Amino acid sequence: MNLNSQATLTTQLHHRSIRAFTEQAVTAEICDALLAAASSGATSNFLQSTHIIRITDKHKRQQLREVCANQAYVESAPEFWVFVLDVARHSMLVENIQTDWAEVGIMGAIDAGIMAQNVLLAAESLGLGGVYIGALRNDMVKAAEILALPEKTVPLFGMCLGYPAQNPNMKPKLPTALFVSENTYQVQDLNAVAAYEAQVKAYYVERGAEPATWQDAIAKTLCKPVRPHMLPFLQQQGLFKR
């Protein structure tokens, strides 16, 4: 395999979510490289509790687009992968395992996040772009039905991948002063928050959007019930019962 990739740190520091893609297909060689990167990440207790489902069926793509808030790129991206928390295969291999503890589900979700970020970083290093699709959790029952998921599995999120057909500006992220402490948790510096919010507002204005802030994003997501259907579904699947 001879794939030219960018330096890791350069790739990480230039991450942007890509939602528009060219029609260029992602080759089997590149898909294999991305999957190799996926399996190379750290995993809790060597459990390897993630399953990737690559969606190539057009009808399933359309169905999943409907689940995912009708985001068009779920259907149009050259690649759409679903990351699944999977302890079903563990139950097939070892009898009487206790997968209903919350810790098991948390380990599986962490594993999936590490694996997915490895995939996206590898993809970006090879000139591709992508975006996470958390809206897959809008209707987990329907997503599980489409994907024929067994008990002890959970569809966590999707990922669109392909060659970028857009060049968006980088969204300002929190400065280190707002998320790094030494030895103990430290309260945020409100002056630093204000300076950051000014950057975020400028970013949205530059995009021609209504001015918005990080605090607006917090309020939009967290000042209401957040997918209350999730816990019943997780427990129905045999997870997070204790």
mmCIF file of N, CA and C in Angstrom, residues 63-71 132-145 154-158 225-231 233-234:
data_model
loop_
_atom_site.group_PDB
_atom_site.id
_atom_site.type_symbol
_atom_site.label_atom_id
_atom_site.label_comp_id
_atom_site.label_asym_id
_atom_site.label_seq_id
_atom_site.Cartn_x
_atom_site.Cartn_y
_atom_site.Cartn_z
ATOM 1 N N GLN A 63 -33.365 5.593 4.028
ATOM 2 C CA GLN A 63 -34.030 5.395 5.319
ATOM 3 C C GLN A 63 -33.250 6.058 6.457
ATOM 4 N N LEU A 64 -31.940 5.906 6.427
ATOM 5 C CA LEU A 64 -31.114 6.485 7.486
ATOM 6 C C LEU A 64 -31.076 8.006 7.386
ATOM 7 N N ARG A 65 -31.159 8.524 6.174
ATOM 8 C CA ARG A 65 -31.262 9.975 6.017
ATOM 9 C C ARG A 65 -32.503 10.491 6.749
ATOM 10 N N GLU A 66 -33.601 9.784 6.620
ATOM 11 C CA GLU A 66 -34.841 10.196 7.290
ATOM 12 C C GLU A 66 -34.682 10.142 8.809
ATOM 13 N N VAL A 67 -33.997 9.133 9.302
ATOM 14 C CA VAL A 67 -33.734 9.045 10.742
ATOM 15 C C VAL A 67 -32.867 10.214 11.197
ATOM 16 N N CYS A 68 -31.900 10.583 10.361
ATOM 17 C CA CYS A 68 -30.889 11.587 10.722
ATOM 18 C C CYS A 68 -31.322 13.001 10.349
ATOM 19 N N ALA A 69 -32.542 13.377 10.736
ATOM 20 C CA ALA A 69 -33.041 14.744 10.526
ATOM 21 C C ALA A 69 -33.007 15.157 9.058
ATOM 22 N N ASN A 70 -33.113 14.179 8.165
ATOM 23 C CA ASN A 70 -33.158 14.431 6.722
ATOM 24 C C ASN A 70 -31.926 15.183 6.218
ATOM 25 N N GLN A 71 -30.779 14.917 6.805
ATOM 26 C CA GLN A 71 -29.536 15.547 6.349
ATOM 27 C C GLN A 71 -29.118 14.898 5.028
ATOM 28 N N TYR A 132 -19.324 13.828 11.520
ATOM 29 C CA TYR A 132 -20.048 12.907 12.395
ATOM 30 C C TYR A 132 -21.548 13.183 12.299
ATOM 31 N N ILE A 133 -22.350 12.137 12.409
ATOM 32 C CA ILE A 133 -23.808 12.264 12.357
ATOM 33 C C ILE A 133 -24.401 11.725 13.659
ATOM 34 N N GLY A 134 -24.511 12.612 14.649
ATOM 35 C CA GLY A 134 -25.110 12.221 15.919
ATOM 36 C C GLY A 134 -26.615 12.077 15.833
ATOM 37 N N ALA A 135 -27.209 12.663 14.778
ATOM 38 C CA ALA A 135 -28.665 12.583 14.613
ATOM 39 C C ALA A 135 -29.144 11.157 14.385
ATOM 40 N N LEU A 136 -28.223 10.226 14.190
ATOM 41 C CA LEU A 136 -28.611 8.814 14.108
ATOM 42 C C LEU A 136 -29.358 8.389 15.368
ATOM 43 N N ARG A 137 -29.081 9.075 16.479
ATOM 44 C CA ARG A 137 -29.718 8.720 17.749
ATOM 45 C C ARG A 137 -31.099 9.354 17.905
ATOM 46 N N ASN A 138 -31.554 10.092 16.888
ATOM 47 C CA ASN A 138 -32.900 10.674 16.960
ATOM 48 C C ASN A 138 -33.972 9.601 17.064
ATOM 49 N N ASP A 139 -33.740 8.486 16.393
ATOM 50 C CA ASP A 139 -34.685 7.365 16.449
ATOM 51 C C ASP A 139 -33.868 6.079 16.448
ATOM 52 N N MET A 140 -33.403 5.705 17.611
ATOM 53 C CA MET A 140 -32.515 4.549 17.718
ATOM 54 C C MET A 140 -33.238 3.245 17.413
ATOM 55 N N VAL A 141 -34.522 3.203 17.719
ATOM 56 C CA VAL A 141 -35.300 1.999 17.424
ATOM 57 C C VAL A 141 -35.350 1.774 15.917
ATOM 58 N N LYS A 142 -35.655 2.829 15.171
ATOM 59 C CA LYS A 142 -35.722 2.728 13.714
ATOM 60 C C LYS A 142 -34.352 2.419 13.125
ATOM 61 N N ALA A 143 -33.315 3.094 13.633
ATOM 62 C CA ALA A 143 -31.965 2.835 13.137
ATOM 63 C C ALA A 143 -31.577 1.382 13.372
ATOM 64 N N ALA A 144 -31.886 0.866 14.547
ATOM 65 C CA ALA A 144 -31.565 -0.527 14.855
ATOM 66 C C ALA A 144 -32.323 -1.485 13.946
ATOM 67 N N GLU A 145 -33.560 -1.116 13.630
ATOM 68 C CA GLU A 145 -34.372 -1.945 12.728
ATOM 69 C C GLU A 145 -33.770 -1.959 11.324
ATOM 70 N N VAL A 154 -25.859 -1.083 20.044
ATOM 71 C CA VAL A 154 -26.469 0.248 20.033
ATOM 72 C C VAL A 154 -25.884 1.062 18.882
ATOM 73 N N PRO A 155 -26.730 1.633 18.014
ATOM 74 C CA PRO A 155 -26.222 2.519 16.962
ATOM 75 C C PRO A 155 -25.870 3.877 17.572
ATOM 76 N N LEU A 156 -24.585 4.206 17.641
ATOM 77 C CA LEU A 156 -24.147 5.406 18.351
ATOM 78 C C LEU A 156 -24.133 6.652 17.472
ATOM 79 N N PHE A 157 -23.542 6.559 16.303
ATOM 80 C CA PHE A 157 -23.456 7.713 15.402
ATOM 81 C C PHE A 157 -23.010 7.243 14.029
ATOM 82 N N GLY A 158 -23.211 8.096 13.051
ATOM 83 C CA GLY A 158 -22.746 7.818 11.706
ATOM 84 C C GLY A 158 -21.582 8.720 11.343
ATOM 85 N N PRO A 225 -35.307 18.481 27.412
ATOM 86 C CA PRO A 225 -34.975 17.059 27.491
ATOM 87 C C PRO A 225 -34.096 16.649 26.307
ATOM 88 N N VAL A 226 -33.067 15.874 26.572
ATOM 89 C CA VAL A 226 -32.118 15.484 25.526
ATOM 90 C C VAL A 226 -32.324 14.007 25.188
ATOM 91 N N ARG A 227 -33.006 13.769 24.081
ATOM 92 C CA ARG A 227 -33.292 12.405 23.606
ATOM 93 C C ARG A 227 -33.713 11.479 24.761
ATOM 94 N N PRO A 228 -34.851 11.766 25.367
ATOM 95 C CA PRO A 228 -35.295 10.970 26.523
ATOM 96 C C PRO A 228 -35.591 9.514 26.189
ATOM 97 N N HIS A 229 -35.704 9.202 24.898
ATOM 98 C CA HIS A 229 -35.973 7.813 24.502
ATOM 99 C C HIS A 229 -34.750 6.921 24.634
ATOM 100 N N MET A 230 -33.571 7.517 24.851
ATOM 101 C CA MET A 230 -32.347 6.727 24.796
ATOM 102 C C MET A 230 -32.239 5.692 25.911
ATOM 103 N N LEU A 231 -32.493 6.096 27.150
ATOM 104 C CA LEU A 231 -32.311 5.154 28.258
ATOM 105 C C LEU A 231 -33.219 3.936 28.128
ATOM 106 N N PHE A 233 -34.324 2.602 25.430
ATOM 107 C CA PHE A 233 -33.794 1.778 24.341
ATOM 108 C C PHE A 233 -32.544 1.031 24.789
ATOM 109 N N LEU A 234 -31.638 1.737 25.456
ATOM 110 C CA LEU A 234 -30.413 1.098 25.927
ATOM 111 C C LEU A 234 -30.732 -0.078 26.845
#
